[in-house]
Tab-separated table of C-alpha atoms in Angstrom:
chain	number	residue	atom	x	y	z
A	1	MET	CA	125.640	48.736	45.765
A	2	GLU	CA	128.914	48.695	43.791
A	3	VAL	CA	129.384	44.976	42.914
A	4	ALA	CA	125.252	44.445	41.528
A	5	SER	CA	125.517	47.643	40.092
A	6	SER	CA	129.014	46.870	38.570
A	7	GLY	CA	127.531	43.718	37.005
A	8	LEU	CA	123.773	44.294	36.696
A	9	ALA	CA	124.614	47.408	34.364
A	10	THR	CA	126.619	44.796	32.106
A	11	TYR	CA	123.472	43.278	31.807
A	12	GLY	CA	121.400	45.810	30.339
A	13	ASN	CA	119.910	47.280	33.859
A	14	GLU	CA	119.270	50.567	34.991
A	15	LEU	CA	119.661	52.159	38.157
A	16	SER	CA	116.244	52.226	39.114
A	17	GLU	CA	115.882	48.303	38.174
A	18	ILE	CA	119.077	47.409	40.056
A	19	LEU	CA	118.321	49.313	42.963
A	20	GLY	CA	114.577	47.911	42.812
A	21	LEU	CA	116.294	43.278	42.702
A	22	VAL	CA	118.534	44.933	45.799
A	23	THR	CA	116.584	45.944	47.884
A	24	ALA	CA	113.886	43.058	47.152
A	25	GLY	CA	116.519	40.734	47.978
A	26	THR	CA	117.720	42.441	51.028
A	27	GLU	CA	113.679	42.409	52.312
A	28	ILE	CA	114.313	38.268	51.959
A	29	MET	CA	117.492	38.000	53.028
A	30	THR	CA	118.611	41.328	55.848
A	31	GLY	CA	122.490	42.243	56.239
A	32	ARG	CA	123.072	40.040	53.346
A	33	SER	CA	123.359	42.752	50.865
A	34	SER	CA	126.404	41.169	49.229
A	35	GLN	CA	125.585	38.105	48.745
A	36	VAL	CA	121.936	39.593	46.814
A	37	ALA	CA	124.497	41.860	45.563
A	38	ARG	CA	126.378	38.699	43.999
A	39	GLY	CA	123.648	35.837	43.311
A	40	LEU	CA	121.958	38.897	41.324
A	41	SER	CA	125.036	39.223	39.234
A	42	THR	CA	124.826	35.621	38.442
A	43	ILE	CA	121.484	34.998	37.492
A	44	ALA	CA	122.388	37.788	35.256
A	45	ALA	CA	124.823	35.683	33.724
A	46	ARG	CA	123.129	32.491	33.623
A	47	ILE	CA	120.205	34.532	32.176
A	48	VAL	CA	122.065	35.303	29.271
A	49	LYS	CA	123.854	32.054	29.414
A	50	ASN	CA	120.627	30.176	28.819
A	51	LYS	CA	118.759	32.374	26.214
A	52	ASP	CA	117.388	28.810	24.690
A	53	ALA	CA	116.623	27.193	27.085
A	54	LEU	CA	114.190	30.453	28.153
A	55	ALA	CA	112.982	30.219	24.303
A	56	GLU	CA	111.169	27.368	24.871
A	57	TYR	CA	109.298	28.760	27.702
A	58	GLY	CA	108.648	32.327	24.969
A	59	ILE	CA	110.834	34.051	27.143
A	60	THR	CA	113.322	36.027	25.450
A	61	VAL	CA	116.445	37.704	26.516
A	62	GLU	CA	116.877	40.436	23.546
A	63	ASN	CA	115.635	43.274	22.391
A	64	THR	CA	114.415	43.205	18.369
A	65	ASP	CA	117.691	45.624	18.017
A	66	GLY	CA	119.859	42.110	19.520
A	67	SER	CA	120.149	44.086	22.719
A	68	LEU	CA	120.292	42.562	25.869
A	69	LYS	CA	116.935	43.311	27.857
A	70	SER	CA	117.498	43.934	31.726
A	71	THR	CA	117.397	41.397	34.266
A	72	PHE	CA	114.494	42.913	35.361
A	73	ASP	CA	112.336	42.620	32.565
A	74	VAL	CA	113.852	39.237	31.850
A	75	LEU	CA	112.343	37.962	35.232
A	76	SER	CA	109.526	39.821	35.346
A	77	GLU	CA	108.736	37.491	31.994
A	78	LEU	CA	109.678	34.671	34.108
A	79	LYS	CA	107.496	35.264	37.076
A	80	PRO	CA	104.171	33.701	35.661
A	81	LYS	CA	106.519	30.959	34.113
A	82	TRP	CA	107.604	30.007	36.763
A	83	ASP	CA	105.529	27.282	38.199
A	84	SER	CA	104.968	25.242	34.840
A	85	MET	CA	109.063	25.150	33.908
């Protein structure tokens, strides 16, 4: 949890969102929580790095005030559009 929370907090995630993401990942990858945490941190960083590419699909990475949306929110927007990407 330390790896995930420190990495994902940087990208605007709240503790409850981090817990949800890590729990979902460890349900699939049992016993690999550190890999899940590093993977989620990598995903968050790549979302920010590729915000222009995501914008082509109508997915915004920033809130209207310029702050970063949480990784949880961005992934929630991404889910219904994933198959068409």
